[in-house]
Amino acid sequence: MTLQDNLRKAEAWLARFREQGVQNHIGGNAVPAVDGSTFESISPVDLKPLAQVAHGKAADIDRAAKAAKAAFPAWAAMDGDARKKLLHRVADAIVARAEEIAFIECMDTGQALKFMSKAALRGAENFRFFADRAPEARDGRALRGPGQFNFTTRVPIGPVGIITPWNTPFMLSTWKIAPALAAGCTIVHKPAEFSPLTASLLLEIAEEAGLPKGVWNLVNGLGETAGKALTEHPDIKAIGFVGESRTGSMIMAQGAPTLKRVHFELGGKNPVIVFADADLERAADAAVFMIYSLNGERCTSSSRLLVEESIYDKFVEMVAEKAKRIPIGHPLDPNTVIGPLVHPVHEKKVVSYFDIAREEGATIVTGGEKIVDGEFGKGCYVRPTLFANARNDMRIAREEIFGPVLTAIPFKDEAEALALSNDVQYGLAGYLWTSDLTRALRFTDGLDAGMIWVNSENVRHLPTPFGGVKNSGIGRDGGDWSFDFYMETKNIALATGRHSITKLGG
Ligand code: NAD
């Protein structure tokens, strides 16, 4: 398949969005915003409009929350096996339309097809994983106590709000929505305004697969209006949020009056720590993959490269050589690794760090510029960038840039490596490269991170917990952890005999 073939296919799939726009979806019906307003979604490839999107606000959220509330009792009461079958049907339907999803996602987000075709399939896997666990979701434990026999059970918490970011929006939405549905919750989803297209496709797929009307509702809109209203709505019992740390903090405040349960997957400035005794070729490949794949727009990207002093120059050179060879291009070109960043607003932020790096006195080893010429036209393209000779107190080492931008910092010894790793506000992921097992155990024990990969790139295994510490998040997803969030645990204590009951008042 050539780029031209892919563009023709994409246009055919995008036509409906161009013609009909993206609607909200409430109670099983595609509906415009209550006030009839829309906002425009553009493609970062050429900044041209893709669709007019329903601009939902508090009134739309209220309708969606009421629909989710009305659908809750029947959905919560559905037998786990029936829910399992239904969610597998959703997964099958995602697989059947994986190519369409991937192509639309590429045009909406700028992510390369190379990665997006897998992301659509991973979305289906998320549904299968939680579908298989739906029958046992309510099971609890048996706890014997003196004179009492306790058993615990779990029940779905109620209608929940899911708020997702613009990076890999399809996959991330499934990651949050599949466990909520499997647990028996109904949903109001507010996708990100920069990349709203595949959220409506996903819901359409789910309802065509048989999901009852009103179980899953979608309201498009901005964070400060639709998102805020969702977090404040009294019928919404919990908010599963993926996005920036400062938004998480706002959501916590907004949800406080209604005592919302919150689950936050937030930002990161994740270190990849490379000791001199590591397999350097593999470490360099993994470091390059983890920062430059998905345009560096991933929460677990290895955006800080901490390298032992004795190999620092050599390793930085290895990474730079690989980064320079990464193909940049149209997201639908099968050879492209790096496509345009999601939106001009985000591109401006990423590009601003090139100047910040210069001002702070770091060296730009490669990249450090927006691509303005020729075939890239007006799109949001930046070159994969490597900053060296950086210090941990520089902004380029402390702030989440969220683009294909890596900051390399030398360290003297293990103690300094650990101190530098932990000296940021974030603690999502860490990547450690060493052949010394004892050091790996010691280091991972001290590292502030919710997820650590040793001599490995980021390979997700769905039963394992996913989430961050410090400003990178609250709570864990994956395995049974997701169900703990979307469900309430109840304990029932049964007396096994006639224990003495203190008589008050005679
Ligand atoms: P963002 O926080 O700006 O927006 C995320 C979502 O929150 C959007 O839907 C937005 O409309 C909504 N929102 C904004 N303000 C809101 C408010 N006051 N109330 C309710 N909702 C509001 O994040 P983004 O720029 O879309 O995404 C990038 C961020 O997401 C990065 O920080 C990245 O690290 C993070 N992220 C984290 C993970 C993880 O698992 N830890 C995964 C992916 C992305």
CSV table of C-alpha atoms in Angstrom, one decimal, residues 58-452:
chain,number,residue,atom,x,y,z
A,58,ALA,CA,-23.5,21.6,31.2
A,59,ALA,CA,-27.0,21.0,29.7
A,60,ASP,CA,-25.7,18.2,27.5
A,61,ILE,CA,-23.8,16.6,30.4
A,62,ASP,CA,-27.0,16.8,32.5
A,63,ARG,CA,-28.9,14.9,29.8
A,64,ALA,CA,-26.1,12.3,29.4
A,65,ALA,CA,-25.8,11.8,33.2
A,66,LYS,CA,-29.6,11.2,33.5
A,67,ALA,CA,-29.4,8.7,30.6
A,68,ALA,CA,-26.6,6.9,32.3
A,69,LYS,CA,-28.5,6.9,35.6
A,70,ALA,CA,-31.6,5.5,34.0
A,71,ALA,CA,-29.7,2.7,32.3
A,72,PHE,CA,-27.7,1.8,35.4
A,73,PRO,CA,-30.0,-0.6,37.3
A,74,ALA,CA,-30.6,-2.9,34.3
A,75,TRP,CA,-26.9,-2.9,33.3
A,76,ALA,CA,-25.7,-3.4,36.8
A,77,ALA,CA,-28.1,-6.3,37.2
A,78,MET,CA,-27.0,-8.1,34.0
A,79,ASP,CA,-25.5,-11.4,34.6
A,80,GLY,CA,-21.6,-11.3,34.4
A,81,ASP,CA,-21.6,-14.0,31.7
A,82,ALA,CA,-24.0,-12.1,29.5
A,83,ARG,CA,-21.9,-9.0,30.0
A,84,LYS,CA,-18.8,-11.0,29.0
A,85,LYS,CA,-20.4,-12.2,25.8
A,86,LEU,CA,-21.5,-8.7,24.9
A,87,LEU,CA,-18.1,-7.1,25.5
A,88,HIS,CA,-16.4,-9.8,23.4
A,89,ARG,CA,-18.9,-8.8,20.6
A,90,VAL,CA,-17.7,-5.2,21.0
A,91,ALA,CA,-14.1,-6.5,20.7
A,92,ASP,CA,-14.9,-8.5,17.6
A,93,ALA,CA,-16.6,-5.4,16.0
A,94,ILE,CA,-13.5,-3.3,16.8
A,95,VAL,CA,-11.3,-5.9,15.1
A,96,ALA,CA,-13.6,-5.9,12.1
A,97,ARG,CA,-13.2,-2.1,11.7
A,98,ALA,CA,-9.6,-1.8,12.9
A,99,GLU,CA,-8.3,-0.4,9.7
A,100,GLU,CA,-11.0,2.3,9.5
A,101,ILE,CA,-10.3,3.3,13.1
A,102,ALA,CA,-6.6,3.4,12.6
A,103,PHE,CA,-6.9,5.6,9.4
A,104,ILE,CA,-9.2,8.1,11.1
A,105,GLU,CA,-7.0,8.2,14.2
A,106,CYS,CA,-4.0,8.9,12.1
A,107,MET,CA,-5.7,11.9,10.3
A,108,ASP,CA,-7.1,13.2,13.6
A,109,THR,CA,-4.0,12.9,15.8
A,110,GLY,CA,-1.0,12.8,13.4
A,111,GLN,CA,0.1,9.5,14.8
A,112,ALA,CA,1.8,7.2,12.3
A,113,LEU,CA,-0.2,4.2,10.9
A,114,LYS,CA,2.7,2.0,11.9
A,115,PHE,CA,1.6,2.4,15.5
A,116,MET,CA,-2.1,3.2,15.1
A,117,SER,CA,-3.0,-0.1,13.4
A,118,LYS,CA,-1.8,-1.8,16.6
A,119,ALA,CA,-3.5,0.7,18.9
A,120,ALA,CA,-6.9,-0.2,17.4
A,121,LEU,CA,-6.3,-3.9,18.0
A,122,ARG,CA,-5.0,-3.2,21.5
A,123,GLY,CA,-8.4,-1.4,22.1
A,124,ALA,CA,-10.1,-4.7,21.2
A,125,GLU,CA,-7.7,-6.6,23.6
A,126,ASN,CA,-8.7,-4.2,26.4
A,127,PHE,CA,-12.3,-5.2,25.9
A,128,ARG,CA,-11.5,-8.9,25.8
A,129,PHE,CA,-9.4,-8.7,28.9
A,130,PHE,CA,-12.0,-7.1,31.0
A,131,ALA,CA,-14.9,-9.1,29.4
A,132,ASP,CA,-13.2,-12.3,30.6
A,133,ARG,CA,-13.2,-10.9,34.1
A,134,ALA,CA,-16.7,-9.6,34.2
A,135,PRO,CA,-18.2,-12.9,35.6
A,136,GLU,CA,-16.0,-12.7,38.7
A,137,ALA,CA,-16.0,-8.9,39.2
A,138,ARG,CA,-18.5,-9.2,42.0
A,139,ASP,CA,-16.7,-11.9,43.9
A,140,GLY,CA,-15.1,-11.1,47.1
A,141,ARG,CA,-13.3,-12.8,50.0
A,142,ALA,CA,-14.4,-14.9,52.9
A,143,LEU,CA,-12.9,-13.8,56.2
A,144,ARG,CA,-13.5,-15.8,59.3
A,145,GLY,CA,-13.5,-13.8,62.6
A,146,PRO,CA,-14.2,-14.8,66.2
A,147,GLY,CA,-17.9,-15.6,66.4
A,148,GLN,CA,-18.5,-14.2,62.9
A,149,PHE,CA,-18.2,-15.3,59.4
A,150,ASN,CA,-17.5,-12.4,57.0
A,151,PHE,CA,-17.8,-12.3,53.3
A,152,THR,CA,-17.2,-9.4,50.9
A,153,THR,CA,-18.9,-8.7,47.6
A,154,ARG,CA,-18.5,-5.9,45.1
A,155,VAL,CA,-21.2,-3.9,43.4
A,156,PRO,CA,-20.8,-1.3,40.6
A,157,ILE,CA,-20.5,2.2,42.0
A,158,GLY,CA,-23.0,3.8,39.6
A,159,PRO,CA,-22.8,6.0,36.5
A,160,VAL,CA,-19.2,7.2,36.0
A,161,GLY,CA,-17.6,9.9,34.0
A,162,ILE,CA,-14.6,9.1,31.8
A,163,ILE,CA,-12.4,12.0,30.6
A,164,THR,CA,-9.7,11.2,28.2
A,165,PRO,CA,-6.8,13.1,26.5
A,166,TRP,CA,-5.9,13.6,22.9
A,167,ASN,CA,-3.0,11.1,22.7
A,168,THR,CA,-3.9,7.7,21.3
A,169,PRO,CA,-7.5,8.5,22.1
A,170,PHE,CA,-9.1,5.3,20.8
A,171,MET,CA,-6.8,3.0,22.7
A,172,LEU,CA,-7.0,5.1,25.9
A,173,SER,CA,-10.7,5.3,25.8
A,174,THR,CA,-11.1,1.5,25.6
A,175,TRP,CA,-8.6,1.2,28.5
A,176,LYS,CA,-10.9,3.3,30.8
A,177,ILE,CA,-14.3,2.3,29.4
A,178,ALA,CA,-13.9,-1.5,29.1
A,179,PRO,CA,-13.4,-2.1,32.8
A,180,ALA,CA,-16.1,0.3,33.8
A,181,LEU,CA,-18.6,-1.5,31.6
A,182,ALA,CA,-17.4,-4.9,32.7
A,183,ALA,CA,-17.8,-3.8,36.3
A,184,GLY,CA,-21.5,-2.9,35.6
A,185,CYS,CA,-21.2,0.9,35.5
A,186,THR,CA,-22.8,3.1,33.0
A,187,ILE,CA,-20.8,5.9,31.4
A,188,VAL,CA,-20.6,9.4,30.3
A,189,HIS,CA,-17.5,9.9,28.2
A,190,LYS,CA,-15.9,13.3,27.5
A,191,PRO,CA,-13.1,12.9,24.9
A,192,ALA,CA,-10.5,15.5,24.2
A,193,GLU,CA,-11.4,18.3,22.0
A,194,PHE,CA,-8.2,18.0,19.8
A,195,SER,CA,-9.0,14.5,18.6
A,196,PRO,CA,-12.7,13.6,19.0
A,197,LEU,CA,-13.4,11.5,15.9
A,198,THR,CA,-12.8,7.9,17.0
A,199,ALA,CA,-14.7,8.2,20.3
A,200,SER,CA,-18.0,8.5,18.4
A,201,LEU,CA,-16.9,5.6,16.2
A,202,LEU,CA,-16.2,3.5,19.2
A,203,LEU,CA,-19.6,4.1,20.7
A,204,GLU,CA,-21.3,3.4,17.4
A,205,ILE,CA,-19.4,0.1,17.2
A,206,ALA,CA,-20.4,-0.8,20.8
A,207,GLU,CA,-24.1,-0.1,20.2
A,208,GLU,CA,-24.1,-2.0,16.9
A,209,ALA,CA,-22.6,-4.9,18.8
A,210,GLY,CA,-25.7,-4.9,21.1
A,211,LEU,CA,-24.8,-2.6,24.0
A,212,PRO,CA,-28.1,-1.3,25.4
A,213,LYS,CA,-29.0,2.3,24.8
A,214,GLY,CA,-27.9,4.7,27.5
A,215,VAL,CA,-25.3,2.5,29.0
A,216,TRP,CA,-22.6,4.5,27.3
A,217,ASN,CA,-23.1,8.2,26.5
A,218,LEU,CA,-20.8,10.6,24.8
A,219,VAL,CA,-20.6,14.4,25.2
A,220,ASN,CA,-18.0,16.3,23.1
A,221,GLY,CA,-16.9,19.7,24.3
A,222,LEU,CA,-14.2,21.6,26.1
A,223,GLY,CA,-12.6,20.7,29.4
A,224,GLU,CA,-13.6,23.9,31.2
A,225,THR,CA,-17.3,23.5,30.3
A,226,ALA,CA,-18.3,20.0,29.5
A,227,GLY,CA,-15.5,18.3,31.4
A,228,LYS,CA,-16.1,20.5,34.5
A,229,ALA,CA,-19.8,19.9,34.4
A,230,LEU,CA,-19.2,16.2,34.3
A,231,THR,CA,-17.0,16.2,37.3
A,232,GLU,CA,-19.6,18.3,39.2
A,233,HIS,CA,-22.7,16.3,38.3
A,234,PRO,CA,-24.3,14.8,41.4
A,235,ASP,CA,-25.5,11.6,39.5
A,236,ILE,CA,-21.9,10.8,38.5
A,237,LYS,CA,-20.3,8.8,41.2
A,238,ALA,CA,-16.7,8.6,40.1
A,239,ILE,CA,-14.4,10.1,37.5
A,240,GLY,CA,-11.8,8.1,35.6
A,241,PHE,CA,-9.4,10.7,34.2
A,242,VAL,CA,-6.4,10.6,32.0
A,243,GLY,CA,-4.6,13.9,31.3
A,244,GLU,CA,-2.3,16.5,32.7
A,245,SER,CA,-1.5,16.7,36.4
A,246,ARG,CA,-2.8,20.3,36.8
A,247,THR,CA,-6.1,19.2,35.2
A,248,GLY,CA,-6.2,16.3,37.7
A,249,SER,CA,-5.8,18.8,40.5
A,250,MET,CA,-8.7,21.0,39.1
A,251,ILE,CA,-10.9,17.9,38.8
A,252,MET,CA,-10.3,17.0,42.4
A,253,ALA,CA,-11.4,20.4,43.5
A,254,GLN,CA,-14.4,20.4,41.2
A,255,GLY,CA,-15.5,17.0,42.4
A,256,ALA,CA,-15.1,17.8,46.1
A,257,PRO,CA,-18.6,19.1,46.8
A,258,THR,CA,-20.1,15.9,45.4
A,259,LEU,CA,-17.4,13.7,47.0
A,260,LYS,CA,-16.4,12.2,43.7
A,261,ARG,CA,-14.2,9.1,43.7
A,262,VAL,CA,-11.3,9.9,41.4
A,263,HIS,CA,-8.8,7.8,39.5
A,264,PHE,CA,-6.0,9.8,37.8
A,265,GLU,CA,-3.5,8.8,35.2
A,266,LEU,CA,-1.4,12.0,34.8
A,267,GLY,CA,1.8,13.3,33.4
A,268,GLY,CA,5.3,12.0,33.5
A,269,LYS,CA,9.0,12.9,33.1
A,270,ASN,CA,10.2,9.3,33.0
A,271,PRO,CA,13.8,8.5,33.4
A,272,VAL,CA,15.7,5.9,31.4
A,273,ILE,CA,18.8,5.1,33.5
A,274,VAL,CA,21.7,3.6,31.6
A,275,PHE,CA,24.7,2.1,33.6
A,276,ALA,CA,28.0,1.4,31.8
A,277,ASP,CA,27.5,-2.4,32.4
A,278,ALA,CA,24.3,-2.4,30.3
A,279,ASP,CA,23.8,-3.9,26.8
A,280,LEU,CA,24.2,-0.5,25.3
A,281,GLU,CA,22.9,-1.3,21.8
A,282,ARG,CA,19.6,-2.6,23.2
A,283,ALA,CA,19.4,0.2,25.7
A,284,ALA,CA,19.8,2.8,22.9
A,285,ASP,CA,17.2,1.1,20.8
A,286,ALA,CA,14.7,1.0,23.7
A,287,ALA,CA,15.4,4.6,24.7
A,288,VAL,CA,14.9,5.8,21.1
A,289,PHE,CA,11.7,3.8,20.7
A,290,MET,CA,10.3,5.0,24.0
A,291,ILE,CA,10.7,8.7,23.2
A,292,TYR,CA,10.3,8.9,19.5
A,293,SER,CA,7.5,6.4,18.8
A,294,LEU,CA,4.0,7.8,19.0
A,295,ASN,CA,5.6,11.3,18.3
A,296,GLY,CA,6.7,11.3,21.9
A,297,GLU,CA,3.1,12.0,22.8
A,298,ARG,CA,2.8,9.3,25.4
A,299,CYS,CA,2.6,9.5,29.1
A,300,THR,CA,5.2,6.7,29.6
A,301,SER,CA,7.8,8.1,27.2
A,302,SER,CA,11.3,7.9,28.4
A,303,SER,CA,11.9,11.7,28.2
A,304,ARG,CA,14.9,11.9,30.5
A,305,LEU,CA,18.0,10.0,29.6
A,306,LEU,CA,20.3,9.5,32.6
A,307,VAL,CA,23.6,8.0,31.5
A,308,GLU,CA,26.7,7.0,33.5
A,309,GLU,CA,29.5,9.5,33.0
A,310,SER,CA,32.0,7.0,31.6
A,311,ILE,CA,29.8,6.2,28.6
A,312,TYR,CA,27.8,9.4,28.3
A,313,ASP,CA,29.4,10.8,25.1
A,314,LYS,CA,29.3,7.5,23.4
A,315,PHE,CA,25.7,6.7,24.3
A,316,VAL,CA,24.4,10.1,23.4
A,317,GLU,CA,26.1,9.7,20.1
A,318,MET,CA,24.4,6.3,19.5
A,319,VAL,CA,21.0,7.8,20.3
A,320,ALA,CA,21.6,10.8,18.2
A,321,GLU,CA,22.6,8.7,15.2
A,322,LYS,CA,19.4,6.6,15.5
A,323,ALA,CA,17.2,9.7,16.0
A,324,LYS,CA,18.6,11.4,12.9
A,325,ARG,CA,17.6,8.4,10.8
A,326,ILE,CA,13.9,8.2,12.0
A,327,PRO,CA,11.6,8.7,9.0
A,328,ILE,CA,9.3,11.7,9.4
A,329,GLY,CA,6.3,12.0,7.1
A,330,HIS,CA,2.6,11.8,6.5
A,331,PRO,CA,0.9,9.6,9.1
A,332,LEU,CA,-0.6,7.4,6.5
A,333,ASP,CA,2.7,6.7,4.7
A,334,PRO,CA,3.5,3.1,5.7
A,335,ASN,CA,7.2,4.1,6.3
A,336,THR,CA,6.5,7.0,8.6
A,337,VAL,CA,7.6,6.8,12.2
A,338,ILE,CA,7.1,10.4,13.3
A,339,GLY,CA,4.0,12.3,12.0
A,340,PRO,CA,2.8,15.8,12.9
A,341,LEU,CA,2.1,16.7,16.5
A,342,VAL,CA,-1.6,16.7,17.4
A,343,HIS,CA,-2.4,20.5,17.1
A,344,PRO,CA,-0.8,23.8,16.5
A,345,VAL,CA,-1.4,24.8,20.2
A,346,HIS,CA,0.6,21.7,21.3
A,347,GLU,CA,3.2,22.2,18.6
A,348,LYS,CA,3.8,25.8,19.9
A,349,LYS,CA,4.4,24.3,23.4
A,350,VAL,CA,6.9,21.7,22.2
A,351,VAL,CA,8.8,24.2,19.9
A,352,SER,CA,9.0,26.7,22.9
A,353,TYR,CA,11.3,24.1,24.6
A,354,PHE,CA,13.9,24.4,21.8
A,355,ASP,CA,14.4,28.0,22.8
A,356,ILE,CA,14.3,27.2,26.5
A,357,ALA,CA,17.0,24.6,26.0
A,358,ARG,CA,19.2,27.1,24.2
A,359,GLU,CA,18.6,29.7,27.0
A,360,GLU,CA,19.4,27.2,29.7
A,361,GLY,CA,22.7,26.3,28.0
A,362,ALA,CA,22.0,22.8,26.9
A,363,THR,CA,23.3,21.5,23.6
A,364,ILE,CA,20.9,20.6,20.8
A,365,VAL,CA,22.6,17.5,19.4
A,366,THR,CA,19.9,16.9,16.8
A,367,GLY,CA,16.6,18.3,15.9
A,368,GLY,CA,15.4,21.4,17.8
A,369,GLU,CA,13.3,22.8,14.9
A,370,LYS,CA,9.9,22.9,13.4
A,371,ILE,CA,9.9,21.6,9.8
A,372,VAL,CA,8.5,24.3,7.6
A,373,ASP,CA,9.6,23.3,4.1
A,374,GLY,CA,8.3,21.4,1.1
A,375,GLU,CA,6.1,18.4,1.5
A,376,PHE,CA,5.3,19.1,5.2
A,377,GLY,CA,3.6,22.4,4.2
A,378,LYS,CA,1.6,23.8,7.1
A,379,GLY,CA,1.5,20.6,9.2
A,380,CYS,CA,2.6,20.4,12.8
A,381,TYR,CA,5.9,18.7,12.1
A,382,VAL,CA,9.0,18.9,14.4
A,383,ARG,CA,12.2,17.0,14.1
A,384,PRO,CA,13.1,14.3,16.7
A,385,THR,CA,15.2,16.2,19.2
A,386,LEU,CA,18.0,15.4,21.6
A,387,PHE,CA,19.3,17.8,24.2
A,388,ALA,CA,22.6,17.0,25.8
A,389,ASN,CA,24.8,18.5,28.5
A,390,ALA,CA,21.6,19.2,30.5
A,391,ARG,CA,21.3,19.4,34.2
A,392,ASN,CA,18.4,18.2,36.3
A,393,ASP,CA,17.5,21.7,37.4
A,394,MET,CA,16.8,22.8,33.9
A,395,ARG,CA,13.1,23.1,32.7
A,396,ILE,CA,13.9,20.7,29.9
A,397,ALA,CA,14.7,18.1,32.5
A,398,ARG,CA,11.8,18.8,34.8
A,399,GLU,CA,8.7,19.7,32.7
A,400,GLU,CA,6.7,17.3,30.6
A,401,ILE,CA,7.3,18.4,26.9
A,402,PHE,CA,5.1,15.6,25.5
A,403,GLY,CA,6.8,15.5,22.1
A,404,PRO,CA,9.7,13.7,20.4
A,405,VAL,CA,12.2,15.5,22.7
A,406,LEU,CA,14.8,13.7,24.8
A,407,THR,CA,17.0,15.4,27.5
A,408,ALA,CA,20.3,13.6,28.3
A,409,ILE,CA,21.9,14.1,31.7
A,410,PRO,CA,25.1,12.4,32.9
A,411,PHE,CA,25.5,10.9,36.4
A,412,LYS,CA,28.6,9.8,38.4
A,413,ASP,CA,27.4,6.9,40.4
A,414,GLU,CA,24.3,4.9,41.5
A,415,ALA,CA,23.4,7.3,44.3
A,416,GLU,CA,23.4,10.3,42.0
A,417,ALA,CA,21.4,8.4,39.4
A,418,LEU,CA,18.7,7.6,41.9
A,419,ALA,CA,18.7,11.2,43.3
A,420,LEU,CA,18.3,12.6,39.8
A,421,SER,CA,15.7,10.1,38.9
A,422,ASN,CA,13.5,11.0,41.9
A,423,ASP,CA,14.1,14.8,41.8
A,424,VAL,CA,11.1,15.7,39.7
A,425,GLN,CA,7.4,16.1,40.6
A,426,TYR,CA,6.4,13.1,38.5
A,427,GLY,CA,6.7,9.4,39.2
A,428,LEU,CA,4.9,7.5,36.4
A,429,ALA,CA,7.4,5.1,34.8
A,430,GLY,CA,11.1,4.3,34.9
A,431,TYR,CA,13.4,2.3,32.7
A,432,LEU,CA,16.6,0.8,34.1
A,433,TRP,CA,19.5,-0.7,32.1
A,434,THR,CA,22.1,-2.6,34.0
A,435,SER,CA,23.5,-6.2,34.0
A,436,ASP,CA,23.9,-6.0,37.8
A,437,LEU,CA,20.9,-7.8,39.3
A,438,THR,CA,21.6,-6.7,42.9
A,439,ARG,CA,21.8,-3.1,41.7
A,440,ALA,CA,18.6,-3.5,39.8
A,441,LEU,CA,16.8,-4.7,42.9
A,442,ARG,CA,18.2,-1.9,45.0
A,443,PHE,CA,17.5,0.8,42.4
A,444,THR,CA,14.0,-0.2,41.6
A,445,ASP,CA,13.3,-0.3,45.4
A,446,GLY,CA,14.3,3.3,45.7
A,447,LEU,CA,12.9,4.7,42.4
A,448,ASP,CA,9.8,6.9,42.7
A,449,ALA,CA,7.7,5.3,39.9
A,450,GLY,CA,4.5,3.3,39.6
A,451,MET,CA,5.9,1.2,36.8
A,452,ILE,CA,9.5,0.2,36.2
